[in-house]
Coordinates of C-alpha atoms in Angstrom, one line a residue:
X1 CA 60.6 33.4 31.9
X2 CA 57.4 31.7 30.9
X3 CA 55.3 30.1 33.5
X4 CA 54.2 26.4 33.0
X5 CA 50.7 25.9 31.9
X6 CA 48.4 24.5 34.6
X7 CA 47.3 21.0 34.2
X8 CA 43.6 20.9 33.2
X9 CA 41.3 18.0 33.2
X10 CA 38.1 18.0 31.1
X11 CA 35.1 16.9 33.1
X12 CA 33.3 13.8 31.9
X13 CA 29.7 14.6 31.0
X14 CA 27.4 12.1 32.6
X15 CA 24.3 11.2 30.6
X16 CA 21.2 10.5 32.6
X17 CA 20.0 6.9 32.2
X18 CA 16.5 8.1 31.1
X19 CA 17.8 10.9 28.8
X20 CA 16.4 10.7 25.2
X21 CA 18.7 9.3 22.6
X22 CA 18.7 10.4 19.0
X23 CA 19.5 7.7 16.4
X24 CA 19.7 8.0 12.5
X25 CA 17.8 5.7 10.2
X26 CA 18.9 5.3 6.6
X27 CA 16.2 4.7 4.0
X28 CA 16.0 3.7 0.4
X29 CA 12.7 3.9 -1.5
X30 CA 12.6 0.7 -3.5
X31 CA 9.5 1.3 -5.6
X32 CA 8.4 4.4 -7.6
X33 CA 7.3 7.3 -5.4
X34 CA 3.8 8.3 -6.6
X35 CA 2.6 11.9 -6.0
X36 CA 3.2 13.2 -2.6
X37 CA 3.1 16.9 -3.7
X38 CA 0.6 19.7 -3.2
X39 CA -1.1 19.0 -6.6
X40 CA -2.9 15.6 -6.9
X41 CA -0.8 12.9 -8.6
X42 CA 2.2 15.2 -8.8
X43 CA 5.6 14.7 -7.2
X44 CA 6.5 17.5 -4.8
X45 CA 9.1 19.7 -6.7
X46 CA 10.6 21.1 -3.5
X47 CA 10.4 18.7 -0.6
X48 CA 10.4 15.1 -1.7
X49 CA 10.2 13.6 1.8
X50 CA 8.4 15.5 4.6
X51 CA 8.6 14.8 8.3
X52 CA 4.9 15.7 8.7
X53 CA 3.9 13.0 6.2
X54 CA 6.1 10.4 8.0
X55 CA 4.6 11.4 11.3
X56 CA 1.1 10.8 9.9
X57 CA 2.2 7.4 8.6
X58 CA 3.7 6.4 11.9
X59 CA 0.5 7.4 13.8
X60 CA -1.5 5.1 11.5
X61 CA 0.8 2.2 12.1
X62 CA 0.9 2.9 15.8
X63 CA -2.9 2.5 15.8
X64 CA -2.6 -0.7 13.6
X65 CA -0.2 -2.3 16.1
X66 CA -1.5 -1.0 19.4
X67 CA -5.3 -0.8 19.0
X68 CA -5.8 -4.3 20.4
X69 CA -4.9 -2.9 23.8
X70 CA -8.1 -0.9 24.0
X71 CA -11.1 -3.1 23.4
X72 CA -14.2 -2.5 21.4
X73 CA -15.2 0.6 23.4
X74 CA -11.8 2.1 23.9
X75 CA -11.7 4.6 21.0
X76 CA -11.6 7.7 23.2
X77 CA -8.8 6.3 25.5
X78 CA -6.8 5.3 22.4
X79 CA -7.2 8.8 21.0
X80 CA -6.0 10.4 24.3
X81 CA -2.9 8.0 24.4
X82 CA -2.2 8.7 20.7
X83 CA -2.2 12.5 21.3
X84 CA -0.1 12.2 24.4
X85 CA 2.6 10.2 22.5
X86 CA 2.5 11.7 19.0
X87 CA 1.3 15.2 19.9
X88 CA -1.8 17.3 19.3
X89 CA -2.7 21.0 19.0
X90 CA -2.3 21.3 22.8
X91 CA 0.4 18.6 23.6
X92 CA 3.9 18.4 22.2
X93 CA 5.0 15.1 20.7
X94 CA 7.3 12.7 22.6
X95 CA 8.7 11.5 19.3
X96 CA 11.0 13.9 17.4
X97 CA 11.5 13.3 13.7
X98 CA 13.8 15.2 11.3
X99 CA 14.5 14.4 7.7
X100 CA 18.2 14.8 6.8
X101 CA 20.3 14.4 3.6
X102 CA 17.6 13.3 1.2
X103 CA 18.4 12.4 -2.4
X104 CA 15.4 13.3 -4.6
X105 CA 16.2 10.7 -7.2
X106 CA 14.8 11.4 -10.7
X107 CA 11.3 11.9 -12.1
X108 CA 10.4 9.8 -15.1
X109 CA 7.3 11.2 -16.9
X110 CA 7.3 9.1 -20.1
X111 CA 8.6 5.8 -21.2
X112 CA 9.1 4.0 -24.5
X113 CA 7.5 0.5 -25.1
X114 CA 7.8 -1.1 -28.5
X115 CA 8.7 2.3 -30.0
X116 CA 5.7 4.0 -28.5
X117 CA 6.0 7.1 -26.2
X118 CA 3.8 6.4 -23.2
X119 CA 2.7 7.8 -19.8
X120 CA 3.0 5.3 -16.9
X121 CA -0.8 4.8 -16.7
X122 CA -1.4 4.3 -20.4
X123 CA -2.8 0.8 -21.3
X124 CA 0.4 -0.4 -22.9
X125 CA 2.6 0.6 -20.0
X126 CA 4.3 -2.2 -18.1
X127 CA 2.6 -1.0 -14.8
X128 CA -0.6 0.4 -16.3
X129 CA -2.9 -1.4 -13.8
X130 CA -1.1 -0.1 -10.7
X131 CA -0.5 3.4 -12.1
X132 CA -3.9 3.9 -13.8
X133 CA -4.3 7.5 -12.4
X134 CA -1.3 8.5 -14.5
X135 CA -3.2 7.7 -17.7
X136 CA -3.4 10.4 -20.3
X137 CA -7.0 11.7 -20.7
X138 CA -8.0 13.9 -23.6
X139 CA -8.7 17.5 -22.5
X140 CA -6.9 17.1 -19.2
X141 CA -3.4 18.2 -18.2
X142 CA -0.7 15.7 -18.8
X143 CA -0.4 13.3 -15.9
X144 CA 2.5 13.5 -13.5
X145 CA 5.5 11.2 -13.4
X146 CA 7.0 8.7 -11.0
X147 CA 10.1 9.4 -8.9
X148 CA 12.8 6.7 -8.7
X149 CA 16.0 6.3 -6.6
X150 CA 14.9 8.3 -3.6
X151 CA 17.0 8.0 -0.4
X152 CA 16.9 9.9 2.9
X153 CA 18.0 9.9 6.5
X154 CA 15.7 10.2 9.4
X155 CA 16.9 11.5 12.8
X156 CA 14.6 10.0 15.5
X157 CA 14.4 10.8 19.2
X158 CA 12.3 8.3 21.1
X159 CA 10.4 8.8 24.4
X160 CA 12.2 8.1 27.7
X161 CA 9.5 5.7 28.9
X162 CA 10.5 2.1 27.9
X163 CA 6.9 1.0 27.2
X164 CA 6.3 4.0 24.9
X165 CA 9.6 3.4 23.2
X166 CA 8.5 -0.1 22.4
X167 CA 5.2 1.1 21.0
X168 CA 7.0 3.7 18.7
X169 CA 9.4 1.0 17.5
X170 CA 6.4 -1.2 16.7
X171 CA 5.1 1.6 14.5
X172 CA 8.5 2.0 12.8
X173 CA 8.6 -1.8 12.1
X174 CA 5.1 -1.8 10.6
X175 CA 5.7 1.3 8.5
X176 CA 9.0 -0.1 7.1
X177 CA 7.5 -3.5 6.5
X178 CA 4.1 -2.7 5.1
X179 CA 3.9 1.1 4.5
X180 CA 5.8 3.7 2.6
X181 CA 5.7 7.4 1.6
X182 CA 3.7 9.3 -1.0
X183 CA 0.4 8.1 -2.5
X184 CA -1.0 4.6 -3.2
X185 CA 1.3 3.0 -0.6
X186 CA -1.2 0.1 -0.2
X187 CA -0.4 -0.8 -3.8
X188 CA 3.3 -0.7 -3.1
X189 CA 4.3 2.7 -4.3
X190 CA 6.9 4.4 -2.2
X191 CA 7.9 1.2 -0.4
X192 CA 10.8 1.5 2.0
X193 CA 14.0 -0.4 2.9
X194 CA 15.8 0.6 6.1
X195 CA 19.5 0.0 5.2
X196 CA 21.0 0.6 8.6
X197 CA 20.6 2.4 11.9
X198 CA 23.3 4.4 13.7
X199 CA 23.3 5.7 17.3
X200 CA 21.3 2.9 19.0
X201 CA 21.8 -0.8 18.8
X202 CA 18.3 -1.8 19.9
X203 CA 16.0 -0.1 17.3
X204 CA 16.3 -2.2 14.2
X205 CA 16.5 -2.5 11.3
X206 CA 14.4 -5.6 11.1
X207 CA 14.7 -7.8 8.0
X208 CA 14.1 -11.5 7.1
X209 CA 17.5 -13.2 7.0
X210 CA 17.0 -14.6 3.5
X211 CA 14.5 -14.7 0.7
X212 CA 12.9 -18.1 0.9
X213 CA 9.2 -18.5 1.7
X214 CA 9.5 -20.6 4.9
X215 CA 12.1 -18.2 6.4
X216 CA 10.1 -15.1 5.6
X217 CA 6.9 -16.6 6.9
X218 CA 8.6 -17.6 10.2
X219 CA 10.2 -14.2 10.6
X220 CA 6.9 -12.4 9.8
X221 CA 4.9 -14.4 12.3
X222 CA 7.5 -13.8 15.0
X223 CA 7.5 -10.0 14.3
X224 CA 3.7 -9.8 14.4
X225 CA 3.7 -11.6 17.7
X226 CA 6.3 -9.2 19.1
X227 CA 5.0 -5.9 17.8
X228 CA 1.2 -6.2 17.5
X229 CA -0.9 -6.0 20.7
X230 CA -3.4 -8.8 20.8
X231 CA -7.1 -8.2 21.6
X232 CA -10.1 -6.5 20.2
X233 CA -9.6 -3.1 18.6
X234 CA -12.2 -0.2 18.7
X235 CA -14.7 -0.5 15.8
X236 CA -13.4 0.9 12.5
X237 CA -9.7 1.0 13.5
X238 CA -7.6 -0.9 11.0
X239 CA -5.2 -3.4 12.6
X240 CA -2.7 -6.0 11.5
X241 CA -3.8 -9.6 11.0
X242 CA -1.8 -12.7 10.4
X243 CA -3.6 -13.1 7.0
X244 CA -0.9 -12.7 4.4
X245 CA 0.9 -14.5 1.5
X246 CA 4.6 -14.5 0.5
X247 CA 5.7 -15.3 -3.1
X248 CA 9.4 -15.9 -4.0
X249 CA 11.1 -15.8 -7.4
X250 CA 7.8 -15.0 -9.2
X251 CA 7.6 -13.0 -12.4
X252 CA 4.9 -12.4 -14.9
X253 CA 4.6 -10.5 -18.2
X254 CA 5.8 -7.2 -16.6
X255 CA 9.5 -8.3 -16.3
X256 CA 10.4 -7.8 -19.9
X257 CA 8.2 -4.7 -20.2
X258 CA 9.8 -3.1 -17.2
X259 CA 13.3 -3.8 -18.5
X260 CA 12.4 -2.3 -21.9
X261 CA 10.7 0.8 -20.4
X262 CA 13.4 1.7 -17.9
X263 CA 16.4 0.9 -20.1
X264 CA 16.1 4.1 -22.0
X265 CA 15.0 6.2 -19.0
X266 CA 18.0 5.9 -16.7
X267 CA 21.4 4.2 -16.5
X268 CA 20.5 3.1 -13.0
X269 CA 17.5 1.0 -14.0
X270 CA 19.3 -2.3 -13.3
X271 CA 19.5 -1.3 -9.6
X272 CA 15.8 -0.8 -9.4
X273 CA 14.6 -3.8 -11.4
X274 CA 14.7 -6.6 -8.8
X275 CA 12.5 -4.7 -6.4
X276 CA 10.1 -3.6 -9.2
X277 CA 9.6 -7.2 -10.4
X278 CA 8.8 -8.4 -6.9
X279 CA 6.5 -5.5 -6.4
X280 CA 4.5 -5.8 -9.6
X281 CA 4.0 -9.6 -9.4
X282 CA 1.1 -9.4 -7.0
X283 CA -0.4 -6.4 -8.8
X284 CA -0.4 -8.3 -12.1
X285 CA -1.9 -11.3 -10.3
X286 CA -4.6 -9.0 -8.9
X287 CA -5.3 -7.6 -12.4
X288 CA -5.9 -11.2 -13.7
X289 CA -8.1 -12.0 -10.7
X290 CA -10.3 -8.9 -10.9
X291 CA -10.6 -9.0 -14.7
X292 CA -11.2 -12.7 -15.1
X293 CA -12.9 -12.9 -18.5
X294 CA -14.6 -15.6 -20.4
X295 CA -12.3 -15.0 -23.4
X296 CA -9.2 -15.9 -21.6
X297 CA -6.2 -13.7 -22.5
X298 CA -8.2 -11.1 -24.4
X299 CA -8.3 -7.4 -23.5
X300 CA -12.1 -7.3 -23.8
X301 CA -14.8 -9.8 -23.2
X302 CA -17.6 -10.8 -20.9
X303 CA -16.6 -11.0 -17.2
X304 CA -17.2 -14.0 -14.9
X305 CA -17.9 -11.5 -12.1
X306 CA -21.5 -10.6 -11.5
X307 CA -21.3 -6.8 -11.4
X308 CA -21.6 -6.1 -15.2
X309 CA -24.9 -8.0 -15.4
X310 CA -26.3 -6.4 -12.3
X311 CA -25.4 -3.0 -13.7
X312 CA -27.2 -3.9 -16.9
X313 CA -30.3 -4.9 -14.9
X314 CA -30.2 -1.5 -13.1
X315 CA -29.6 0.6 -16.3
X316 CA -30.1 -0.4 -19.9
X317 CA -31.1 -4.0 -19.6
X318 CA -29.6 -6.8 -21.8
X319 CA -29.3 -5.7 -25.4
X320 CA -27.8 -7.2 -28.6
X321 CA -26.0 -10.4 -28.0
X322 CA -25.5 -9.8 -24.3
X323 CA -27.6 -12.3 -22.5
X324 CA -27.7 -12.8 -18.8
X325 CA -24.7 -14.8 -17.6
X326 CA -24.9 -14.3 -13.8
X327 CA -27.9 -14.3 -11.6
X328 CA -26.0 -13.0 -8.5
X329 CA -27.2 -9.5 -7.7
X330 CA -24.2 -8.3 -5.7
X331 CA -21.0 -6.3 -6.1
X332 CA -18.3 -8.6 -4.5
X333 CA -15.3 -6.6 -5.8
X334 CA -16.2 -3.7 -3.6
X335 CA -14.0 -5.3 -0.9
X336 CA -10.9 -4.3 -2.9
X337 CA -11.7 -0.6 -2.1
X338 CA -13.9 2.2 -3.4
X339 CA -14.8 3.9 -5.6
X340 CA -14.8 1.5 -8.6
X341 CA -15.5 2.9 -12.1
X342 CA -17.2 0.6 -14.5
X343 CA -16.7 1.4 -18.2
X344 CA -18.2 -0.7 -21.0
X345 CA -16.9 -1.1 -24.5
X346 CA -19.9 -0.8 -26.8
X347 CA -21.7 2.5 -26.2
X348 CA -24.6 1.5 -28.5
X349 CA -25.8 -1.5 -26.4
X350 CA -23.8 -1.3 -23.2
X351 CA -24.7 0.7 -20.0
X352 CA -23.2 4.2 -19.5
X353 CA -20.2 4.6 -17.2
X354 CA -21.2 4.2 -13.5
X355 CA -19.2 4.4 -10.3
X356 CA -19.7 2.1 -7.3
X357 CA -19.1 4.0 -4.1
X358 CA -20.3 4.4 -0.5
X359 CA -23.9 5.6 -0.1
X360 CA -22.7 8.7 1.9
X361 CA -18.9 8.5 1.8
X362 CA -17.7 7.7 -1.7
X363 CA -14.3 6.4 -0.7
X364 CA -13.2 3.3 1.2
X365 CA -9.5 2.5 1.6
X366 CA -8.5 -0.9 0.4
X367 CA -7.7 -3.5 3.1
X368 CA -5.2 -5.2 0.8
X369 CA -1.5 -4.2 0.8
X370 CA 0.7 -5.4 -2.0
X371 CA 4.5 -4.6 -2.0
X372 CA 8.0 -6.1 -2.1
X373 CA 10.1 -6.9 0.9
X374 CA 13.8 -6.9 0.8
X375 CA 15.6 -9.5 2.9
X376 CA 19.0 -9.3 4.6
X377 CA 20.6 -11.3 1.7
X378 CA 19.7 -8.5 -0.7
X379 CA 17.0 -10.5 -2.5
X380 CA 13.3 -9.6 -2.7
X381 CA 10.0 -11.4 -2.0
X382 CA 6.5 -10.4 -3.0
X383 CA 4.1 -9.8 -0.2
X384 CA 0.3 -9.4 0.1
X385 CA -1.4 -8.7 3.4
X386 CA -5.0 -8.0 4.4
X387 CA -5.7 -5.4 7.1
X388 CA -8.4 -6.1 9.7
X389 CA -10.7 -3.2 8.8
X390 CA -14.2 -2.5 7.6
X391 CA -15.1 -4.5 4.6
X392 CA -17.7 -2.1 3.2
X393 CA -18.9 1.4 4.1
X394 CA -21.3 1.4 7.1
X395 CA -23.9 3.3 5.1
X396 CA -24.0 0.8 2.3
X397 CA -23.3 1.1 -1.5
X398 CA -24.7 3.1 -4.4
X399 CA -24.1 3.3 -8.1
X400 CA -23.4 6.9 -9.1
X401 CA -24.4 7.6 -12.7
X402 CA -27.4 5.3 -12.6
X403 CA -30.9 7.0 -12.8
X404 CA -33.1 7.4 -9.8
X405 CA -33.5 4.4 -7.5
X406 CA -31.6 2.2 -9.9
X407 CA -28.4 3.1 -8.1
X408 CA -29.6 2.3 -4.5
X409 CA -30.8 -0.7 -2.6
X410 CA -27.6 -2.7 -3.3
X411 CA -27.4 -6.0 -1.5
X412 CA -24.2 -5.9 0.7
X413 CA -24.6 -9.3 2.4
X414 CA -21.6 -11.7 1.8
X415 CA -21.7 -14.1 -1.1
X416 CA -23.2 -17.5 -0.5
X417 CA -21.3 -20.6 -1.7
X418 CA -23.7 -20.9 -4.5
X419 CA -23.3 -17.3 -5.5
X420 CA -19.5 -17.6 -5.4
X421 CA -19.5 -20.6 -7.7
X422 CA -17.7 -18.9 -10.6
X423 CA -14.2 -18.2 -11.7
X424 CA -12.0 -17.1 -10.0
X425 CA -13.7 -17.6 -6.7
X426 CA -14.6 -21.3 -7.2
X427 CA -17.0 -21.3 -4.3
X428 CA -14.8 -19.3 -1.9
X429 CA -17.1 -16.7 -0.3
X430 CA -14.1 -14.6 1.0
X431 CA -13.0 -12.6 -2.0
X432 CA -9.7 -11.3 -0.6
X433 CA -8.7 -14.7 0.8
X434 CA -9.5 -16.2 -2.7
X435 CA -7.1 -13.7 -4.2
X436 CA -4.4 -14.4 -1.6
X437 CA -4.7 -18.1 -2.5
X438 CA -3.6 -17.3 -6.1
X439 CA -0.1 -16.1 -5.0

């Protein structure tokens, strides 16, 4: 005779109210992923998306959204708070991040444009200006490719403290809206779209409801007010400003070229194209702005900008038919980021190649962010934003490649209205704002 089984009840597990909750964020990389590997300008062949890289991005955007809490002299306290939240060599992080189920997409090294086999950075490439580091240089190794169609999932465990949770979510919002993964993210490479979040109803994703200029502008101002701490930041710490521009349904010459180049590279190219068109519009506008020439529409010609004439003064002088066209003795395009390489066409009468860089630190990250933004209706807008960050290196500028003292003593004062009275500035002494006004 069998005995009846005893009735058993499974105890209900009680979760502590302050227990950490892990949620999953689902990402799609909507623009080409540039670099990100061990070798410069090469995609990582093993780990396309790394948690360590994402953590570094989030730390940057935490500073960009929270630095206003600390005041001009609060750098040390901000560093202590950052280490306590995100971790240091002696303190574990309160934010846990794990990359799951990543799709590496495909790497495209070469494209065909009008029957020519090109690298992405070659002059006839549809995105040559943005991808110039991928230009083929004689005697060097072939440049790397761009990775398309990357997706990944991110498991995130937030801190228990509500104020710290809000700060971490602000970093996620800024990273997803303005940042990305890989190299050259400020030029829109590796831009992200968070498709959905599972496991927590109060952690995003955050998207403008529809792709019209007024709606996106209103949404962005509301998000900046919600997520960005107001106040003065410690000197030198980049922060988010409300200085941006939105462009909708805007295309330039790159649309047809992108369609032609990608058509033969992948059957999925139509899925990528809308984001790429919205991405490359502000980059193409920046190319026109920075290369504003007197022979409009020509590849070569004398520039309206004053730097070429100032380089001539400091090197070879004015030779041949090249007479002085600008009397301004400044380098206003330095605010786009450093270094800047100046190459001249005619080696018999033009100056040698020179590089504008910081006097002691050759690099200065651009304050300008250009990228597409996907809205909840599935459409894209183009976005340009200026970070509140140092305009020029604190130690000044120099021209590397110029002889002796010719490369030093560069005037770094802002342009006067009289000095800015040329195309494309038209008297606007703020170079980046003048560019934003072209969008």
